[in-house]
Amino acid sequence: NSDLAYALRSALEDVPGTPSRYSAIGFDACLMMSISTTSVYHTLSDYFIASEATEPGHGWAYDRLCDTSSPLSFLKDVHTTFLESKHGSSDHRTPKTLAAIDSLRYNSFEKRLALLVTVLRTALLRNDDPDLHSLLQRSRASAVSFESILDEPGAERPAAVDVGSFLTEFERQCDPHEGTALRSILDETMEAYDIMYEVRGVGRGTK
């Protein structure tokens, strides 16, 4: 990712007349909507669109894209046609996930997520809440997960966890008290997570 991001950045800097940012960067490829990839590409474009899970081999429905009135309209068209089309198959192939974020809003989410991690780490080291460790484990186990390059095919407990799903599970299971630092930063992180998405969804048959 770093090499590709360098090439994209160099094109902006070295080619006369280019804008300061791309309108959008998208990957018709597997496992590219993650914190590790978004942190690399969000500074280069206004929008970023990719799949969190493995993509069906047919990829995006390029033959059905038609709305080019604006970058965001085009991305929404990509999103809709990919999730709703069967791409020549008799049924929907799975898993099929796709999301587009506003790259300018990613920084706010990343900062709040880092603060949440700091608050949780401090609480774990303080060791004055006997339930916190088990609640974190349960939240991780209950969250939606996807196979990653770290996993063997068919892994029972995939390594890639959906951050939004984890936050929702942790909020449900832990339910921090109002007025606490954990409650405050958890609410802010969840709000920043939701706000950065322009569109997100799954195709039929994908949980």
Tab-separated table of C-alpha atoms in Angstrom:
chain	number	residue	atom	x	y	z
A	1	ASN	CA	0.000	0.000	0.000
A	2	SER	CA	2.755	2.465	0.836
A	3	ASP	CA	4.405	1.998	-2.575
A	4	LEU	CA	1.134	2.510	-4.427
A	5	ALA	CA	0.282	5.542	-2.320
A	6	TYR	CA	3.723	6.972	-3.093
A	7	ALA	CA	3.113	6.514	-6.826
A	8	LEU	CA	-0.292	8.184	-6.614
A	9	ARG	CA	1.138	11.070	-4.609
A	10	SER	CA	4.038	11.479	-7.030
A	11	ALA	CA	1.623	11.744	-9.949
A	12	LEU	CA	-0.127	14.644	-8.229
A	13	GLU	CA	3.148	16.377	-7.473
A	14	ASP	CA	5.051	15.737	-10.700
A	15	VAL	CA	2.446	16.135	-13.446
A	16	PRO	CA	1.766	19.788	-14.351
A	17	GLY	CA	-1.821	20.939	-13.993
A	18	THR	CA	-3.006	18.181	-11.701
A	19	PRO	CA	-5.194	19.017	-8.673
A	20	SER	CA	-3.912	18.728	-5.123
A	21	ARG	CA	-6.069	15.643	-4.447
A	22	TYR	CA	-7.875	12.950	-6.386
A	23	SER	CA	-11.654	13.147	-6.371
A	24	ALA	CA	-11.834	9.493	-5.372
A	25	ILE	CA	-9.706	6.399	-4.966
A	26	GLY	CA	-11.357	3.004	-5.204
A	27	PHE	CA	-10.201	-0.596	-5.114
A	28	ASP	CA	-12.080	-3.346	-6.921
A	29	ALA	CA	-10.152	-5.819	-4.780
A	30	CYS	CA	-10.465	-7.826	-1.581
A	31	LEU	CA	-9.793	-6.667	1.990
A	32	MET	CA	-9.049	-3.026	1.173
A	33	MET	CA	-11.558	-1.198	3.408
A	34	SER	CA	-9.627	-1.260	6.650
A	35	ILE	CA	-7.959	1.140	9.032
A	36	SER	CA	-4.517	0.123	7.784
A	37	THR	CA	-5.352	0.934	4.151
A	38	THR	CA	-7.526	3.980	4.785
A	39	SER	CA	-4.823	5.555	6.925
A	40	VAL	CA	-2.517	5.363	3.903
A	41	TYR	CA	-4.879	6.652	1.201
A	42	HIS	CA	-7.201	9.134	2.931
A	43	THR	CA	-4.802	12.052	2.482
A	44	LEU	CA	-4.807	11.590	-1.300
A	45	SER	CA	-8.486	11.832	-2.198
A	46	ASP	CA	-11.843	13.295	-1.234
A	47	TYR	CA	-13.477	9.857	-1.146
A	48	PHE	CA	-12.302	6.283	-0.683
A	49	ILE	CA	-14.325	3.211	-1.716
A	50	ALA	CA	-13.430	-0.440	-1.163
A	51	SER	CA	-14.601	-3.808	0.146
A	52	GLU	CA	-13.915	-5.016	3.666
A	53	ALA	CA	-14.284	-8.713	2.869
A	54	THR	CA	-13.123	-10.861	-0.030
A	55	GLU	CA	-14.873	-9.808	-3.235
A	56	PRO	CA	-16.618	-12.165	-5.660
A	57	GLY	CA	-14.467	-12.698	-8.746
A	58	HIS	CA	-16.815	-10.717	-10.985
A	59	GLY	CA	-15.832	-7.432	-9.326
A	60	TRP	CA	-17.777	-4.218	-9.825
A	61	ALA	CA	-20.547	-3.874	-12.416
A	62	TYR	CA	-18.656	-1.580	-14.779
A	63	ASP	CA	-21.130	-2.108	-17.618
A	64	ARG	CA	-23.932	-0.610	-15.509
A	65	LEU	CA	-22.220	2.552	-14.290
A	66	CYS	CA	-23.807	5.690	-15.681
A	67	ASP	CA	-24.062	8.491	-13.097
A	68	THR	CA	-21.017	10.701	-13.555
A	69	SER	CA	-22.657	13.958	-12.447
A	70	SER	CA	-20.252	14.165	-9.492
A	71	PRO	CA	-17.586	11.976	-7.873
A	72	LEU	CA	-19.929	11.081	-5.012
A	73	SER	CA	-22.798	10.245	-7.374
A	74	PHE	CA	-20.481	7.963	-9.326
A	75	LEU	CA	-19.344	6.182	-6.152
A	76	LYS	CA	-22.942	5.698	-5.058
A	77	ASP	CA	-23.629	4.200	-8.484
A	78	VAL	CA	-20.663	1.834	-8.068
A	79	HIS	CA	-21.965	0.864	-4.641
A	80	THR	CA	-25.547	0.197	-5.750
A	81	THR	CA	-24.749	-1.723	-8.919
A	82	PHE	CA	-22.141	-3.915	-7.228
A	83	LEU	CA	-24.426	-4.920	-4.364
A	84	GLU	CA	-27.655	-5.311	-6.343
A	85	SER	CA	-26.419	-6.938	-9.569
A	86	LYS	CA	-25.920	-10.678	-10.073
A	87	HIS	CA	-23.199	-10.044	-12.653
A	88	GLY	CA	-24.379	-12.845	-14.944
A	89	SER	CA	-24.800	-15.432	-12.192
A	90	SER	CA	-28.101	-17.089	-11.285
A	91	ASP	CA	-27.829	-15.760	-7.730
A	92	HIS	CA	-25.782	-13.351	-5.626
A	93	ARG	CA	-22.264	-14.534	-4.884
A	94	THR	CA	-20.972	-13.885	-1.389
A	95	PRO	CA	-19.516	-12.254	0.581
A	96	LYS	CA	-20.325	-8.939	-1.048
A	97	THR	CA	-19.518	-5.782	0.941
A	98	LEU	CA	-18.742	-2.239	-0.207
A	99	ALA	CA	-18.448	1.139	1.480
A	100	ALA	CA	-17.384	4.672	0.600
A	101	ILE	CA	-16.077	7.180	3.128
A	102	ASP	CA	-15.494	10.906	3.136
A	103	SER	CA	-11.708	10.928	3.436
A	104	LEU	CA	-11.668	14.361	5.072
A	105	ARG	CA	-13.677	12.966	7.984
A	106	TYR	CA	-11.404	9.982	8.535
A	107	ASN	CA	-8.880	11.910	10.652
A	108	SER	CA	-11.541	12.725	13.233
A	109	PHE	CA	-12.469	9.061	13.564
A	110	GLU	CA	-8.848	7.896	13.739
A	111	LYS	CA	-8.021	10.387	16.504
A	112	ARG	CA	-11.026	9.359	18.578
A	113	LEU	CA	-10.306	5.675	18.090
A	114	ALA	CA	-6.744	6.250	19.317
A	115	LEU	CA	-8.100	8.062	22.389
A	116	LEU	CA	-10.512	5.198	23.049
A	117	VAL	CA	-7.644	2.711	22.888
A	118	THR	CA	-5.654	4.866	25.329
A	119	VAL	CA	-8.560	5.032	27.791
A	120	LEU	CA	-9.091	1.264	27.583
A	121	ARG	CA	-5.374	0.532	27.960
A	122	THR	CA	-5.164	2.786	31.019
A	123	ALA	CA	-8.178	1.072	32.567
A	124	LEU	CA	-6.726	-2.385	31.907
A	125	LEU	CA	-3.370	-1.439	33.449
A	126	ARG	CA	-5.122	0.091	36.445
A	127	ASN	CA	-6.880	-3.255	36.889
A	128	ASP	CA	-9.688	-1.901	39.075
A	129	ASP	CA	-12.539	-3.285	36.954
A	130	PRO	CA	-12.564	-7.098	37.049
A	131	ASP	CA	-15.107	-7.298	34.221
A	132	LEU	CA	-13.424	-5.084	31.631
A	133	HIS	CA	-11.057	-7.688	30.196
A	134	SER	CA	-13.799	-10.279	29.765
A	135	LEU	CA	-16.156	-7.679	28.253
A	136	LEU	CA	-13.527	-6.783	25.678
A	137	GLN	CA	-13.044	-10.463	24.851
A	138	ARG	CA	-16.782	-11.035	24.493
A	139	SER	CA	-17.173	-7.950	22.329
A	140	ARG	CA	-14.398	-9.156	20.040
A	141	ALA	CA	-15.896	-12.638	19.843
A	142	SER	CA	-19.370	-11.252	19.045
A	143	ALA	CA	-18.222	-8.729	16.439
A	144	VAL	CA	-18.409	-9.399	12.711
A	145	SER	CA	-15.083	-10.744	11.430
A	146	PHE	CA	-13.581	-11.439	8.025
A	147	GLU	CA	-10.751	-13.622	6.843
A	148	SER	CA	-7.551	-11.700	6.221
A	149	ILE	CA	-4.147	-12.498	4.779
A	150	LEU	CA	-3.201	-13.657	8.284
A	151	ASP	CA	-5.768	-16.470	8.226
A	152	GLU	CA	-5.808	-19.955	6.815
A	153	PRO	CA	-8.831	-20.560	4.520
A	154	GLY	CA	-11.914	-21.366	6.575
A	155	ALA	CA	-10.465	-20.008	9.820
A	156	GLU	CA	-12.898	-20.444	12.697
A	157	ARG	CA	-11.963	-17.068	14.196
A	158	PRO	CA	-10.879	-14.690	11.420
A	159	ALA	CA	-8.308	-12.043	12.345
A	160	ALA	CA	-9.946	-9.021	10.685
A	161	VAL	CA	-12.640	-7.563	12.936
A	162	ASP	CA	-15.174	-4.988	11.745
A	163	VAL	CA	-14.453	-1.909	13.870
A	164	GLY	CA	-18.023	-0.613	13.761
A	165	SER	CA	-19.378	-3.990	14.817
A	166	PHE	CA	-16.870	-4.198	17.670
A	167	LEU	CA	-17.787	-0.714	18.914
A	168	THR	CA	-21.480	-1.611	18.840
A	169	GLU	CA	-20.891	-4.870	20.703
A	170	PHE	CA	-18.691	-3.203	23.308
A	171	GLU	CA	-21.240	-0.444	23.869
A	172	ARG	CA	-23.990	-3.054	24.280
A	173	GLN	CA	-22.087	-5.363	26.599
A	174	CYS	CA	-20.146	-2.828	28.657
A	175	ASP	CA	-22.608	0.121	28.638
A	176	PRO	CA	-20.208	2.540	30.397
A	177	HIS	CA	-21.716	4.868	32.989
A	178	GLU	CA	-22.716	8.369	31.899
A	179	GLY	CA	-20.171	11.026	32.795
A	180	THR	CA	-17.168	8.693	32.640
A	181	ALA	CA	-14.248	9.198	30.288
A	182	LEU	CA	-14.947	5.829	28.677
A	183	ARG	CA	-18.597	6.665	27.991
A	184	SER	CA	-17.658	10.018	26.477
A	185	ILE	CA	-14.911	8.806	24.145
A	186	LEU	CA	-16.882	5.704	23.121
A	187	ASP	CA	-19.847	7.868	22.085
A	188	GLU	CA	-17.558	10.249	20.194
A	189	THR	CA	-15.791	7.377	18.414
A	190	MET	CA	-19.043	5.732	17.348
A	191	GLU	CA	-20.411	9.049	16.089
A	192	ALA	CA	-17.227	9.820	14.127
A	193	TYR	CA	-17.323	6.316	12.646
A	194	ASP	CA	-20.884	6.742	11.387
A	195	ILE	CA	-20.357	10.271	10.082
A	196	MET	CA	-17.411	9.401	7.838
A	197	TYR	CA	-19.442	6.944	5.735
A	198	GLU	CA	-21.223	8.195	2.637
A	199	VAL	CA	-22.594	4.752	1.727
A	200	ARG	CA	-22.072	1.235	3.068
A	201	GLY	CA	-23.865	-2.037	2.701
A	202	VAL	CA	-23.866	-5.718	1.861
A	203	GLY	CA	-25.325	-7.713	-0.992
A	204	ARG	CA	-28.082	-10.274	-0.683
A	205	GLY	CA	-26.908	-13.356	1.191
A	206	THR	CA	-24.066	-11.536	2.962
A	207	LYS	CA	-24.483	-11.061	6.717
